[in-house]
Amino acid sequence: PLFIGAQSFNSDEFNTQRLKINQTGMTVLGAWAIGNLAYSGVAVFNNTGENKAFHQMNIGWGAINLALAGAGYFGARDAATDLTVIESLKQLESTKRIFLFNAGLDIGYMATGAYLLERSKNTADEKRSYQLAGFGKSIIMQGGFLFAFDLVMYFVQQNHGKKQLYNLVSDLSVSPNGFRVVMNF
């Protein structure tokens, strides 16, 4: 452990916990994906029109989310934990930025879904209208879940940093070119 004044920082313990948080998150995302694949995989054959399109889109999202969850889970499992304080801070901030960026994308997904839903009302072709409405509703639902997921993951990681790492840093400046840290000694 690194001792700074009366405070100590155990990099291995901190990063192991950070990665476990990510693995737990990826397990939640994977469960959501499997649930979508299972339910919509059956429902797509028992529905028509808008509902069929809704379930078709859920299957697509489920497949993508499952792949992302698997990659994230195994990436966290195999990541290094014996990092310096600065490397730990960089990894934490990078992880938080990814979740925050993804939350922004999720808003875009929901807006796209709302656009498709609105567009479905102005389409003369009934089959196309059902498809646009079903796809739009699915994208809104998926985007809503992912928005909540990404924000929760961001704040859980933020809280993890507050408990063990941020108290070691008295001055942190973040810019597009990187960040500057002043350590408390």
Tab-separated table of C-alpha atoms in Angstrom:
chain	number	residue	atom	x	y	z
A	1	PRO	CA	0.000	0.000	0.000
A	2	LEU	CA	0.970	3.601	-0.570
A	3	PHE	CA	0.967	5.701	2.622
A	4	ILE	CA	0.406	9.419	2.282
A	5	GLY	CA	0.213	11.225	5.607
A	6	ALA	CA	-2.254	9.239	7.723
A	7	GLN	CA	-4.006	7.891	4.629
A	8	SER	CA	-3.183	4.691	2.792
A	9	PHE	CA	-4.010	3.562	-0.698
A	10	ASN	CA	-3.945	-0.088	-1.713
A	11	SER	CA	-3.869	-0.016	-5.502
A	12	ASP	CA	-4.496	-3.724	-5.933
A	13	GLU	CA	-7.544	-3.652	-3.636
A	14	PHE	CA	-8.926	-0.443	-5.188
A	15	ASN	CA	-8.579	-1.667	-8.761
A	16	THR	CA	-9.890	-5.144	-7.932
A	17	GLN	CA	-13.024	-3.502	-6.526
A	18	ARG	CA	-13.284	-1.150	-9.531
A	19	LEU	CA	-13.115	-4.103	-11.893
A	20	LYS	CA	-15.631	-6.094	-9.818
A	21	ILE	CA	-18.031	-3.152	-10.121
A	22	ASN	CA	-17.593	-3.316	-13.901
A	23	GLN	CA	-18.106	-7.090	-13.916
A	24	THR	CA	-21.292	-6.725	-11.881
A	25	GLY	CA	-22.497	-4.085	-14.317
A	26	MET	CA	-21.710	-6.281	-17.281
A	27	THR	CA	-23.585	-9.140	-15.601
A	28	VAL	CA	-26.644	-6.880	-15.280
A	29	LEU	CA	-26.318	-5.805	-18.920
A	30	GLY	CA	-25.890	-9.433	-19.983
A	31	ALA	CA	-28.972	-10.501	-18.022
A	32	TRP	CA	-30.972	-7.701	-19.684
A	33	ALA	CA	-29.710	-8.873	-23.073
A	34	ILE	CA	-30.521	-12.533	-22.409
A	35	GLY	CA	-33.973	-11.553	-21.154
A	36	ASN	CA	-34.607	-9.592	-24.356
A	37	LEU	CA	-33.332	-12.424	-26.532
A	38	ALA	CA	-35.392	-15.068	-24.738
A	39	TYR	CA	-38.662	-13.150	-24.423
A	40	SER	CA	-38.593	-11.453	-27.810
A	41	GLY	CA	-37.181	-14.578	-29.451
A	42	VAL	CA	-40.430	-16.332	-28.577
A	43	ALA	CA	-42.740	-13.315	-28.900
A	44	VAL	CA	-41.586	-12.470	-32.422
A	45	PHE	CA	-43.282	-15.666	-33.667
A	46	ASN	CA	-46.520	-14.985	-31.775
A	47	ASN	CA	-47.101	-11.403	-32.944
A	48	THR	CA	-47.722	-9.449	-36.102
A	49	GLY	CA	-47.395	-5.866	-37.226
A	50	GLU	CA	-46.043	-3.339	-34.753
A	51	ASN	CA	-45.540	-5.879	-31.963
A	52	LYS	CA	-43.563	-8.194	-34.236
A	53	ALA	CA	-41.316	-5.278	-35.283
A	54	PHE	CA	-40.853	-4.334	-31.610
A	55	HIS	CA	-39.621	-7.838	-30.782
A	56	GLN	CA	-37.427	-8.032	-33.893
A	57	MET	CA	-35.623	-4.876	-32.810
A	58	ASN	CA	-35.304	-6.186	-29.235
A	59	ILE	CA	-33.570	-9.286	-30.585
A	60	GLY	CA	-31.046	-7.095	-32.408
A	61	TRP	CA	-30.385	-5.003	-29.297
A	62	GLY	CA	-30.167	-8.141	-27.180
A	63	ALA	CA	-27.475	-9.626	-29.410
A	64	ILE	CA	-25.400	-6.446	-29.415
A	65	ASN	CA	-25.774	-5.893	-25.667
A	66	LEU	CA	-24.818	-9.501	-24.943
A	67	ALA	CA	-21.661	-9.163	-27.039
A	68	LEU	CA	-20.736	-5.882	-25.303
A	69	ALA	CA	-21.469	-7.337	-21.866
A	70	GLY	CA	-19.314	-10.387	-22.576
A	71	ALA	CA	-16.408	-8.305	-23.859
A	72	GLY	CA	-16.675	-5.934	-20.894
A	73	TYR	CA	-16.946	-8.736	-18.357
A	74	PHE	CA	-13.933	-10.681	-19.619
A	75	GLY	CA	-11.948	-7.485	-20.206
A	76	ALA	CA	-12.477	-6.514	-16.562
A	77	ARG	CA	-11.583	-10.023	-15.419
A	78	ASP	CA	-8.211	-9.944	-17.164
A	79	ALA	CA	-7.221	-6.323	-16.426
A	80	ALA	CA	-4.219	-5.374	-14.303
A	81	THR	CA	-4.812	-4.292	-10.713
A	82	ASP	CA	-1.291	-3.385	-9.546
A	83	LEU	CA	-1.365	0.178	-10.865
A	84	THR	CA	0.143	3.336	-9.452
A	85	VAL	CA	-2.129	5.950	-7.876
A	86	ILE	CA	-1.988	8.004	-11.083
A	87	GLU	CA	-2.671	4.961	-13.289
A	88	SER	CA	-5.569	4.017	-10.992
A	89	LEU	CA	-6.976	7.524	-11.295
A	90	LYS	CA	-6.586	7.461	-15.083
A	91	GLN	CA	-8.379	4.106	-15.326
A	92	LEU	CA	-11.207	5.266	-13.065
A	93	GLU	CA	-11.677	8.531	-14.944
A	94	SER	CA	-11.558	6.719	-18.293
A	95	THR	CA	-14.211	4.266	-17.125
A	96	LYS	CA	-16.428	7.088	-15.866
A	97	ARG	CA	-16.035	9.016	-19.154
A	98	ILE	CA	-17.096	5.942	-21.124
A	99	PHE	CA	-20.270	5.548	-19.054
A	100	LEU	CA	-21.054	9.272	-19.312
A	101	PHE	CA	-20.425	9.291	-23.074
A	102	ASN	CA	-22.657	6.240	-23.442
A	103	ALA	CA	-25.410	7.996	-21.463
A	104	GLY	CA	-25.257	10.760	-24.074
A	105	LEU	CA	-25.550	8.193	-26.848
A	106	ASP	CA	-28.530	6.674	-25.048
A	107	ILE	CA	-30.337	10.008	-25.236
A	108	GLY	CA	-29.657	9.936	-28.968
A	109	TYR	CA	-31.112	6.423	-29.196
A	110	MET	CA	-34.294	7.513	-27.435
A	111	ALA	CA	-34.586	10.561	-29.707
A	112	THR	CA	-34.147	8.316	-32.753
A	113	GLY	CA	-36.840	5.987	-31.431
A	114	ALA	CA	-39.174	8.961	-30.891
A	115	TYR	CA	-38.453	10.114	-34.455
A	116	LEU	CA	-39.302	6.667	-35.856
A	117	LEU	CA	-42.484	6.546	-33.804
A	118	GLU	CA	-43.540	9.982	-35.068
A	119	ARG	CA	-42.582	9.066	-38.618
A	120	SER	CA	-44.791	5.960	-38.388
A	121	LYS	CA	-47.812	8.255	-38.040
A	122	ASN	CA	-47.059	9.937	-41.372
A	123	THR	CA	-46.382	6.843	-43.470
A	124	ALA	CA	-49.103	5.769	-45.904
A	125	ASP	CA	-47.830	2.180	-46.186
A	126	GLU	CA	-49.452	0.344	-43.246
A	127	LYS	CA	-46.766	-2.365	-43.084
A	128	ARG	CA	-44.004	0.264	-43.025
A	129	SER	CA	-45.918	2.261	-40.410
A	130	TYR	CA	-46.115	-0.772	-38.110
A	131	GLN	CA	-42.420	-1.447	-38.585
A	132	LEU	CA	-41.407	2.139	-37.805
A	133	ALA	CA	-43.655	2.251	-34.719
A	134	GLY	CA	-42.418	-1.106	-33.405
A	135	PHE	CA	-38.779	-0.262	-34.022
A	136	GLY	CA	-39.245	3.181	-32.474
A	137	LYS	CA	-40.834	1.814	-29.289
A	138	SER	CA	-38.097	-0.781	-28.924
A	139	ILE	CA	-35.323	1.771	-29.384
A	140	ILE	CA	-36.941	4.094	-26.824
A	141	MET	CA	-37.190	1.238	-24.315
A	142	GLN	CA	-33.646	0.005	-24.933
A	143	GLY	CA	-32.232	3.531	-24.823
A	144	GLY	CA	-34.089	4.207	-21.577
A	145	PHE	CA	-32.681	1.097	-19.931
A	146	LEU	CA	-29.157	1.842	-21.159
A	147	PHE	CA	-29.416	5.476	-20.029
A	148	ALA	CA	-30.327	4.385	-16.500
A	149	PHE	CA	-27.665	1.654	-16.574
A	150	ASP	CA	-24.881	3.982	-17.732
A	151	LEU	CA	-25.757	6.671	-15.183
A	152	VAL	CA	-25.892	4.163	-12.338
A	153	MET	CA	-22.523	2.730	-13.390
A	154	TYR	CA	-21.044	6.236	-13.619
A	155	PHE	CA	-22.216	7.168	-10.120
A	156	VAL	CA	-21.190	3.838	-8.588
A	157	GLN	CA	-17.667	4.311	-9.984
A	158	GLN	CA	-17.687	7.954	-8.839
A	159	ASN	CA	-18.619	6.840	-5.329
A	160	HIS	CA	-15.890	4.185	-5.371
A	161	GLY	CA	-13.332	6.863	-6.223
A	162	LYS	CA	-14.624	9.150	-3.458
A	163	LYS	CA	-14.245	6.432	-0.843
A	164	GLN	CA	-10.638	5.508	-1.566
A	165	LEU	CA	-8.888	7.615	-4.162
A	166	TYR	CA	-10.154	11.181	-4.473
A	167	ASN	CA	-9.265	12.040	-0.876
A	168	LEU	CA	-5.604	11.579	-1.862
A	169	VAL	CA	-5.894	14.217	-4.568
A	170	SER	CA	-6.125	17.895	-3.576
A	171	ASP	CA	-6.153	19.420	-7.042
A	172	LEU	CA	-7.426	17.676	-10.161
A	173	SER	CA	-7.684	19.469	-13.495
A	174	VAL	CA	-9.151	17.578	-16.435
A	175	SER	CA	-8.822	18.775	-20.038
A	176	PRO	CA	-9.005	17.175	-23.496
A	177	ASN	CA	-5.205	16.845	-23.384
A	178	GLY	CA	-5.187	14.889	-20.127
A	179	PHE	CA	-5.254	15.851	-16.495
A	180	ARG	CA	-3.072	17.325	-13.766
A	181	VAL	CA	-2.974	15.913	-10.253
A	182	VAL	CA	-1.551	17.302	-7.034
A	183	MET	CA	-1.105	14.622	-4.358
A	184	ASN	CA	-1.704	15.293	-0.663
A	185	PHE	CA	1.466	14.587	1.328
